[in-house]
Structure formats: structure tokens, C-alpha cells
Short mmCIF file of C-alpha atoms and ligand atoms in Angstrom, two decimals:
data_model
loop_
_atom_site.label_atom_id
_atom_site.label_comp_id
_atom_site.label_asym_id
_atom_site.label_seq_id
_atom_site.Cartn_x
_atom_site.Cartn_y
_atom_site.Cartn_z
CA MET A 618 -17.57 190.98 67.19
CA SER A 619 -13.81 191.71 67.19
CA LYS A 620 -12.55 195.32 67.31
CA GLU A 621 -9.71 194.38 64.97
CA GLU A 622 -9.81 195.97 61.53
CA PHE A 623 -10.94 193.61 58.73
CA VAL A 624 -8.16 192.41 56.43
CA ALA A 625 -9.34 190.25 53.50
CA THR A 626 -6.12 188.15 53.47
CA GLU A 627 -6.41 187.44 57.22
CA HIS A 628 -10.05 187.22 58.16
CA GLN A 629 -12.75 184.82 57.07
CA HIS A 630 -15.69 186.20 55.19
CA ARG A 631 -18.33 185.29 52.58
CA ARG A 632 -18.56 186.60 49.02
CA LEU A 633 -21.61 186.54 46.74
CA ASN A 634 -21.52 185.26 43.20
CA PRO A 635 -24.04 187.63 41.55
CA LEU A 636 -24.32 185.33 38.53
CA THR A 637 -25.70 182.43 40.56
CA GLY A 638 -26.81 184.01 43.83
CA GLN A 639 -24.54 181.52 45.65
CA TRP A 640 -22.13 182.47 48.42
CA VAL A 641 -18.57 181.29 48.84
CA LEU A 642 -16.78 181.11 52.20
CA VAL A 643 -13.22 182.52 52.14
CA CYS A 644 -10.90 181.38 54.96
CA PRO A 645 -7.47 182.91 54.25
CA HIS A 646 -6.14 182.32 57.77
CA ARG A 647 -6.01 178.60 56.88
CA MET A 648 -3.16 179.38 54.47
CA LYS A 649 -0.95 179.72 57.55
CA ARG A 650 -1.33 176.10 58.61
CA PRO A 651 1.82 174.00 58.36
CA TRP A 652 2.26 172.28 55.04
CA SER A 653 4.94 169.76 54.15
CA GLY A 654 3.59 168.80 50.74
CA GLN A 655 5.93 167.70 48.02
CA GLN A 656 7.62 169.96 45.50
CA GLU A 657 7.43 168.31 42.11
CA SER A 658 9.68 168.66 39.12
CA PRO A 659 8.04 169.77 35.86
CA GLN A 660 6.28 166.99 33.95
CA LYS A 661 7.59 165.92 30.54
CA ASN A 662 5.27 165.33 27.61
CA GLU A 663 5.43 161.55 27.15
CA LEU A 664 2.63 161.22 24.58
CA PRO A 665 3.37 160.14 21.00
CA GLU A 666 2.43 162.55 18.22
CA PHE A 667 0.33 159.82 16.59
CA ASP A 668 -1.25 156.75 18.17
CA PRO A 669 -2.89 154.32 15.71
CA THR A 670 -5.09 153.02 18.55
CA ASN A 671 -6.44 156.46 19.50
CA PRO A 672 -9.90 156.97 17.90
CA LEU A 673 -9.41 160.76 17.79
CA CYS A 674 -6.22 160.63 15.66
CA PRO A 675 -6.23 161.40 11.91
CA GLY A 676 -6.79 158.43 9.64
CA VAL A 677 -7.70 156.06 12.50
CA ALA A 678 -10.85 153.90 12.36
CA ARG A 679 -13.04 154.49 15.40
CA PRO A 680 -14.52 151.45 17.23
CA ASN A 681 -17.77 151.94 15.27
CA GLY A 682 -15.86 151.34 12.02
CA VAL A 683 -15.95 154.94 10.77
CA LYS A 684 -12.51 156.12 9.63
CA ASN A 685 -11.38 159.63 10.52
CA PRO A 686 -10.09 161.74 7.62
CA VAL A 687 -6.39 162.57 7.62
CA TYR A 688 -7.22 166.01 9.00
CA GLU A 689 -4.61 168.75 9.20
CA SER A 690 -6.33 171.34 11.38
CA THR A 691 -9.57 170.84 13.35
CA PHE A 692 -11.94 167.89 12.89
CA VAL A 693 -15.53 167.58 14.12
CA PHE A 694 -17.72 164.47 14.28
CA THR A 695 -20.98 163.50 15.97
CA ASN A 696 -20.19 161.79 19.27
CA ASP A 697 -20.44 158.03 18.88
CA PHE A 698 -21.75 157.77 22.45
CA PRO A 699 -23.91 160.90 22.72
CA ALA A 700 -25.68 161.88 25.93
CA LEU A 701 -28.35 163.64 23.86
CA LEU A 702 -30.19 162.19 20.89
CA GLU A 703 -32.92 163.37 18.55
CA GLY A 704 -36.06 161.39 17.81
CA VAL A 705 -36.62 159.89 21.25
CA PRO A 706 -40.13 159.69 22.79
CA ASP A 707 -41.15 162.43 25.23
CA PRO A 708 -41.86 161.33 28.80
CA PRO A 709 -45.52 161.45 29.89
CA VAL A 710 -46.49 164.75 31.54
CA SER A 711 -46.62 164.53 35.32
CA SER A 712 -48.79 166.74 37.50
CA ASP A 713 -47.11 165.48 40.68
CA PRO A 714 -44.85 168.27 42.02
CA LEU A 715 -42.53 165.65 43.49
CA PHE A 716 -42.01 163.79 40.22
CA GLN A 717 -41.53 166.51 37.60
CA VAL A 718 -40.21 165.38 34.25
CA ALA A 719 -39.58 167.15 30.95
CA PRO A 720 -38.37 166.20 27.46
CA ALA A 721 -34.67 166.48 26.56
CA ARG A 722 -33.37 166.26 23.02
CA GLY A 723 -30.18 167.33 21.36
CA THR A 724 -26.98 166.36 19.67
CA CYS A 725 -23.37 165.97 20.84
CA ARG A 726 -20.24 166.52 18.81
CA VAL A 727 -16.54 165.98 19.43
CA MET A 728 -14.08 168.50 18.04
CA CYS A 729 -10.37 167.71 17.72
CA PHE A 730 -8.22 170.83 17.97
CA HIS A 731 -5.15 169.54 16.14
CA PRO A 732 -3.88 166.41 14.34
CA LYS A 733 -1.10 165.84 16.90
CA SER A 734 -1.96 164.00 20.11
CA ASN A 735 0.98 165.43 22.02
CA THR A 736 -0.07 169.06 21.79
CA THR A 737 -2.44 171.20 23.83
CA LEU A 738 -3.79 174.74 23.38
CA PRO A 739 -0.83 176.46 25.14
CA LEU A 740 1.61 174.53 22.93
CA MET A 741 -0.26 175.41 19.72
CA SER A 742 0.45 178.57 17.69
CA SER A 743 -1.98 181.47 17.94
CA THR A 744 -2.92 180.83 14.28
CA GLU A 745 -3.82 177.25 15.17
CA ILE A 746 -5.85 178.46 18.17
CA SER A 747 -7.64 180.98 15.89
CA ALA A 748 -8.62 178.01 13.69
CA VAL A 749 -10.14 176.34 16.78
CA ILE A 750 -12.15 179.48 17.60
CA LYS A 751 -13.35 179.77 14.00
CA GLU A 752 -14.51 176.14 14.10
CA TRP A 753 -16.31 176.81 17.42
CA ILE A 754 -18.13 179.60 15.57
CA ASN A 755 -18.96 177.35 12.56
CA GLN A 756 -20.39 174.73 14.88
CA TYR A 757 -22.30 177.34 16.87
CA ASN A 758 -23.74 178.84 13.66
CA ASP A 759 -24.88 175.42 12.54
CA LEU A 760 -26.49 174.41 15.86
CA GLN A 761 -27.87 177.71 17.17
CA LYS A 762 -30.85 177.79 14.79
CA LYS A 763 -32.37 174.61 16.15
CA TYR A 764 -31.20 174.48 19.76
CA THR A 765 -31.88 176.68 22.80
CA TRP A 766 -28.43 176.16 24.26
CA VAL A 767 -25.16 175.23 22.56
CA GLN A 768 -22.54 174.35 25.14
CA ILE A 769 -18.94 174.34 23.92
CA PHE A 770 -16.70 172.90 26.63
CA GLU A 771 -13.25 171.42 27.08
CA ASN A 772 -12.48 168.85 29.75
CA LYS A 773 -8.70 168.79 29.97
CA GLY A 774 -6.79 166.14 31.87
CA SER A 775 -7.87 162.92 33.54
CA ALA A 776 -8.35 164.87 36.80
CA MET A 777 -11.39 166.43 35.13
CA GLY A 778 -12.71 163.17 33.72
CA CYS A 779 -11.26 163.64 30.24
CA SER A 780 -11.22 160.21 28.60
CA ASN A 781 -8.72 160.91 25.81
CA PRO A 782 -5.45 162.91 25.86
CA HIS A 783 -5.78 164.03 22.22
CA PRO A 784 -6.51 167.79 22.24
CA HIS A 785 -10.27 168.11 21.83
CA CYS A 786 -13.45 169.62 23.18
CA GLN A 787 -17.11 168.71 23.12
CA ILE A 788 -20.22 170.51 21.92
CA TRP A 789 -23.60 169.59 23.36
CA ALA A 790 -26.62 171.25 21.76
CA CYS A 791 -29.77 171.10 23.91
CA SER A 792 -33.48 171.53 23.15
CA PHE A 793 -33.81 172.96 26.69
CA PHE A 794 -32.19 175.76 28.70
CA PRO A 795 -29.83 173.96 31.17
CA SER A 796 -29.95 174.92 34.86
CA GLU A 797 -26.62 176.79 35.25
CA PRO A 798 -26.94 179.19 32.28
CA LYS A 799 -30.68 179.55 33.03
CA LEU A 800 -29.85 180.72 36.55
CA LYS A 801 -27.30 183.15 35.11
CA ASP A 802 -29.86 184.43 32.62
CA THR A 803 -32.30 185.16 35.46
CA ASN A 804 -29.69 186.99 37.58
CA LEU A 805 -28.21 188.92 34.62
CA ARG A 806 -31.71 190.02 33.58
CA ALA A 807 -32.61 191.18 37.10
CA TYR A 808 -29.38 193.23 37.30
CA TYR A 809 -30.06 194.78 33.89
CA GLN A 810 -33.60 195.72 34.86
CA GLN A 811 -32.31 197.47 37.97
CA HIS A 812 -29.15 199.14 36.61
CA LYS A 813 -29.86 199.43 32.85
CA ARG A 814 -26.41 197.99 32.17
CA ALA A 815 -25.11 194.45 31.70
CA LEU A 816 -23.72 192.99 34.93
CA LEU A 817 -20.53 191.66 33.34
CA ASP A 818 -19.87 194.91 31.43
CA ASP A 819 -20.03 196.72 34.78
CA TYR A 820 -17.91 194.01 36.41
CA VAL A 821 -15.17 194.39 33.76
CA GLN A 822 -15.04 198.14 34.36
CA ARG A 823 -14.79 197.66 38.13
CA GLU A 824 -12.03 195.05 37.82
CA LEU A 825 -10.08 197.33 35.45
CA THR A 826 -10.28 200.10 38.05
CA LYS A 827 -9.49 197.95 41.08
CA GLU A 828 -6.60 196.03 39.41
CA GLU A 829 -6.64 193.36 42.12
CA ARG A 830 -7.76 190.24 40.30
CA ILE A 831 -6.56 190.77 36.70
CA VAL A 832 -4.58 187.91 35.12
CA VAL A 833 -4.48 188.90 31.41
CA LYS A 834 -5.68 192.12 29.81
CA ASN A 835 -5.86 193.37 26.22
CA PRO A 836 -8.24 195.73 24.38
CA ASP A 837 -10.75 192.95 23.58
CA TRP A 838 -10.56 190.57 26.54
CA LEU A 839 -10.11 190.57 30.28
CA VAL A 840 -9.16 187.51 32.35
CA VAL A 841 -9.76 187.74 36.10
CA VAL A 842 -9.98 185.41 39.04
CA PRO A 843 -13.56 186.39 39.86
CA TYR A 844 -14.19 188.08 43.20
CA TRP A 845 -16.53 185.15 43.97
CA ALA A 846 -14.33 182.31 42.57
CA SER A 847 -14.88 178.92 44.24
CA TRP A 848 -12.00 176.91 42.73
CA PRO A 849 -8.49 177.98 43.77
CA PHE A 850 -7.34 179.17 40.32
CA GLU A 851 -10.73 179.64 38.65
CA THR A 852 -10.73 182.35 35.99
CA MET A 853 -13.25 184.13 33.83
CA LEU A 854 -12.37 185.35 30.33
CA ILE A 855 -14.78 188.17 29.50
CA SER A 856 -15.46 190.11 26.31
CA ARG A 857 -14.73 193.84 26.57
CA ASN A 858 -16.83 194.53 23.45
CA LYS A 859 -20.30 193.69 24.74
CA ASN A 860 -20.37 190.56 22.55
CA LYS A 861 -23.46 188.48 23.23
CA ARG A 862 -22.49 185.19 21.61
CA ILE A 863 -19.32 183.59 20.28
CA ASN A 864 -20.54 183.99 16.68
CA ASP A 865 -20.57 187.79 16.84
CA LEU A 866 -16.79 188.12 17.22
CA THR A 867 -14.85 190.08 14.60
CA LYS A 868 -11.65 188.75 13.04
CA SER A 869 -9.43 190.87 15.27
CA GLN A 870 -11.42 189.83 18.37
CA ILE A 871 -10.87 186.18 17.34
CA ASP A 872 -7.14 186.73 16.88
CA ASN A 873 -6.87 188.52 20.22
CA LEU A 874 -8.88 185.74 21.85
CA ALA A 875 -6.38 183.19 20.49
CA LEU A 876 -3.55 185.18 22.08
CA THR A 877 -5.50 185.46 25.35
CA ILE A 878 -6.20 181.72 25.49
CA LYS A 879 -2.55 180.97 24.72
CA GLU A 880 -1.32 183.29 27.44
CA LEU A 881 -3.79 182.10 30.08
CA THR A 882 -3.22 178.39 29.42
CA THR A 883 0.57 178.90 29.31
CA LYS A 884 0.36 180.56 32.72
CA TYR A 885 -1.76 177.66 33.98
CA ASP A 886 0.79 175.07 32.75
CA ASN A 887 3.74 177.05 34.14
CA LEU A 888 2.10 177.46 37.57
CA PHE A 889 2.85 173.88 38.64
CA GLY A 890 5.01 172.72 35.68
CA CYS A 891 2.35 170.37 34.33
CA SER A 892 -0.34 170.16 31.69
CA PHE A 893 -2.89 172.01 33.85
CA PRO A 894 -6.26 170.24 34.03
CA TYR A 895 -9.51 172.17 33.87
CA SER A 896 -13.07 172.21 32.66
CA MET A 897 -13.81 175.30 30.64
CA GLY A 898 -16.74 176.44 28.57
CA TRP A 899 -18.45 179.36 26.86
CA HIS A 900 -21.56 181.13 28.10
CA GLY A 901 -23.47 183.67 26.04
CA ALA A 902 -27.05 184.60 25.26
CA PRO A 903 -29.33 181.61 24.56
CA THR A 904 -30.13 180.56 21.00
CA GLY A 905 -32.92 178.82 19.05
CA ASP A 906 -36.22 180.59 19.68
CA GLU A 907 -34.37 183.08 21.93
CA ILE A 908 -32.45 184.60 18.99
CA GLY A 909 -33.78 188.09 18.25
CA LYS A 910 -35.24 188.46 21.75
CA ASP A 911 -33.84 190.83 24.34
CA ASP A 912 -30.26 189.83 25.16
CA ALA A 913 -28.89 193.19 26.39
CA HIS A 914 -28.19 191.63 29.80
CA TRP A 915 -25.68 189.11 28.40
CA THR A 916 -21.92 189.44 27.90
CA LEU A 917 -19.98 186.62 26.23
CA HIS A 918 -17.55 184.93 28.61
CA ALA A 919 -15.69 181.69 29.24
CA ILE A 920 -15.16 180.13 32.65
CA TYR A 921 -12.18 177.97 33.58
CA TYR A 922 -12.56 175.61 36.54
CA PRO A 923 -9.18 174.02 37.35
CA PRO A 924 -9.06 171.54 40.27
CA LEU A 925 -5.39 171.95 41.28
CA LEU A 926 -4.55 173.57 44.59
CA ARG A 927 -0.87 173.27 45.53
CA SER A 928 0.97 171.18 42.93
CA ALA A 929 0.54 169.02 39.83
CA THR A 930 -1.01 166.27 41.96
CA ILE A 931 -2.64 168.03 44.90
CA ARG A 932 -6.14 169.00 43.99
CA LYS A 933 -9.04 170.58 45.75
CA PHE A 934 -12.04 168.37 46.37
CA MET A 935 -15.43 170.02 46.64
CA VAL A 936 -16.52 167.68 49.45
CA GLY A 937 -17.59 167.92 53.10
CA PHE A 938 -18.68 171.46 53.89
CA GLU A 939 -18.63 172.42 50.19
CA LEU A 940 -20.96 169.57 49.28
CA LEU A 941 -23.23 169.97 52.26
CA CYS A 942 -23.26 173.76 52.78
CA GLN A 943 -21.46 176.01 50.31
CA ALA A 944 -18.19 176.44 48.40
CA GLN A 945 -15.16 177.33 50.53
CA ARG A 946 -11.65 178.43 49.65
CA ASP A 947 -8.46 179.29 51.57
CA LEU A 948 -6.34 181.22 49.07
CA THR A 949 -8.11 184.51 48.33
CA PRO A 950 -9.03 185.26 44.69
CA GLU A 951 -6.61 188.23 44.88
CA GLN A 952 -3.75 185.94 45.98
CA ALA A 953 -4.58 183.45 43.20
CA ALA A 954 -4.66 186.28 40.63
CA GLN A 955 -1.27 187.54 41.86
CA ARG A 956 0.23 184.03 41.47
CA LEU A 957 -1.16 183.75 37.93
CA ARG A 958 -0.05 187.29 37.05
CA ASP A 959 3.49 186.61 38.26
CA VAL A 960 3.94 183.34 36.37
CA ASP A 961 5.27 183.56 32.76
CA GLY A 962 2.52 183.63 30.13
CA LYS A 963 4.77 183.87 27.08
CA LYS A 964 7.28 181.01 27.37
CA HIS A 965 5.91 177.55 28.12
CA TYR A 966 7.99 175.44 30.50
CA LEU A 967 8.34 172.68 27.85
CA HIS A 968 9.89 175.10 25.34
P1 H2U B 1760 -13.90 163.49 26.85
O1 H2U B 1760 -12.50 163.08 26.82
O2 H2U B 1760 -14.06 164.96 27.23
O3 H2U B 1760 -14.72 162.55 27.65
O4 H2U B 1760 -14.44 163.44 25.35
C1 H2U B 1760 -14.20 162.43 24.46
C2 H2U B 1760 -15.50 162.11 23.77
O5 H2U B 1760 -15.21 161.39 22.59
C3 H2U B 1760 -16.42 161.24 24.62
O6 H2U B 1760 -17.63 161.94 24.82
C4 H2U B 1760 -16.22 160.46 22.37
C5 H2U B 1760 -16.63 160.01 23.76
O7 H2U B 1760 -17.98 159.61 23.77
N1 H2U B 1760 -15.70 159.38 21.54
C6 H2U B 1760 -16.36 159.04 20.38
O8 H2U B 1760 -17.37 159.65 20.05
N2 H2U B 1760 -15.88 158.04 19.60
C7 H2U B 1760 -14.79 157.30 19.91
O9 H2U B 1760 -14.44 156.40 19.18
C8 H2U B 1760 -14.00 157.61 21.12
C9 H2U B 1760 -14.51 158.70 21.99
#
């Protein structure tokens, strides 16, 4: 072991994600390696406001013949190519531990955020973003009674596999508790049993005290690059009001959330002067039969996983060591938070 004093921005180390029990390897010394990557000029928005061939646009007939209404705010429809269906036969039960199988049912919806194809959340007004949040809540209210897990998620940008540039998200409602939130539920519950407090409520308090990883802060919401972040500019948007699910937000919490989303996504776009790709989604207490059961261990939060590393086109790939061993990053979460804090969150580079 070296006698040198440990410096987090110099020396490699591992950090634990207490939500998943997974470790991430942090190698900040690799930031010093020579880099002659390109500097890019900010991207322009080349998309038309309306594209009569885009099946998500208002008034357009989708390939299945159904015509979209001429919507003026949000618009939700059942996915024409859903991953989850109702009314399918259950697989036969297997007693073989090597061939376990279980039923999966559900429904999938597509939600357009706005009638214009050439806008995105950071370019929308906070009132328009509030309308998106209210529709998330309507959808959640409708689906939560029947389904154990309602996953609201946005894939933004082709880098994240998004198939359509029109601003939209997806909602998948599942009859089962999917692996990632189930793992979180187990770890959050174990922490609560030991400490008698919710893990993420404690985490928010610690981050507010430490002030090392904060990106956006207001009385209702905190955005941090988590201590255990795997992706270079991953963030977590956490409720400061002990909310359990998205449908228990008050009007002022919704309005503040709209401002928070606008500020965070503006910062993201301004970081590399591009429409910043990411996958994001909401996690809260499970629903369906779980409603009314003990959910004290949960705190509502969203997670943003953006793939970009150095510029609008240079992305991080979770391959090699990451795929075979565990997640690894070079830039420390504190350095990433500093970069996001320093970049303008009020004025978008296209304005
Ligand atoms: P993504 O861009 O995140 O893949 O979402 C677009 C979704 O829209 C996708 O799941 C659905 C696709 O199945 N879709 C329809 O339901 N109908 C269409 O006519 C086009 C796309």
C-alpha cells in the first residue's frame, strides 16, 4: 500500500451503490491521458415543426390506420407495437431451477409531450412541462390500480435507441415487479429496517450538507450526480418531501418539478451544445396489490442516464470491463457535478 494520502480526484477507488448493492470503479487518474478529440460547434435544430409522415404528429394517420387527434398539449395512445399485452396464455410452471419461467402481462402507452416535433423538454415552457407531469400523474392513476409496476420513461435521442424525434415518452405497466426496482425495494427496505429512516431521505440530507455533487436545488427537489454514478453525467432528481409516488405530488411540487426538469435538461443541452441524449425514468413505491402496504422506505426519484462523455458525438460505451466485471468511470461524480453546476441552466444555447 502507498504511503501517499488518498485524493479522490487522483487515486482509483470503488464506490458502492446502496440502491443496487453494485460497486463502481472510479479511475480519475485516467483523465490525465492525452486527448486530441474534436471540439464541435453547437448543433442547430433542423427538424420541421410538423411532419405529415411522422406517426406521432397531430392529425397524422398512423401506419395502423388510426388518425391522431389534432392535439394541442399532450397526447397518449396505446402503443401499436407493445412489448406487453393482456390476455396472453401463461407459460407452464417449471420446477427445473435452470429453466425458470413466469407469466408477464401488461400494457404499453406512448405519450407525446407537445404538438411540435422540433421541441424538447428544455425548449418547452415550464407551464407546458407541468402539463406533461400532470399527464404522467393521470396515466399513473389509471394504471396503478391494476399493475404492480408502472414505468414512465423517456428515451431521448437516437444514441439511446429512440425511434422518433417527436418529443415523447413511454409508459409500460407490468403485472410483475421488474428486476431493477425490485432490487431497489429490497435494499431500501433493509436500510429502513436498520436505520428507521428512508435511505434517499438520508442521502438528500447528506448531499445538502456536503455540497459536492449538487446540480440543481430548490425547496422541493434536489438533483445530484450520485456518489455512485456509473454514467459520466448521470443524475438523480429526488423529492425533498418524502413523496412515495408521482401521484402524491402537490400542485406547487409539480410546478417546481417542471422548473427543475427545465433547468436540468437545459444544462444537459448546453454542456455540449446539442440536444443531449438520455434515458430517464421515475421510480417510486410499487403499485397494484402493493398500494396500502408499508412503503416508508421509498422516496420518489427520477434517474437520468446520459451516454455522452466528451462531446456531442463521443459517448461512453459500457463494454469490456464494465460488461464483464463492473461499471467504471474516469471523471469523478464530483467533477461531473461541478461541470453541470457551472453550465447555464436558464438560457438554452438555441435561444
Ligand atoms: P421510442 O422512440 O422511445 O422507441 O418510442 C416510440 C414508440 O412509439 C415505440 O415504442 C411506438 C413504437 O412502438 N409507435 C407506435 O405505437 N405507433 C406508430 O405508428 C409509431 C411508433
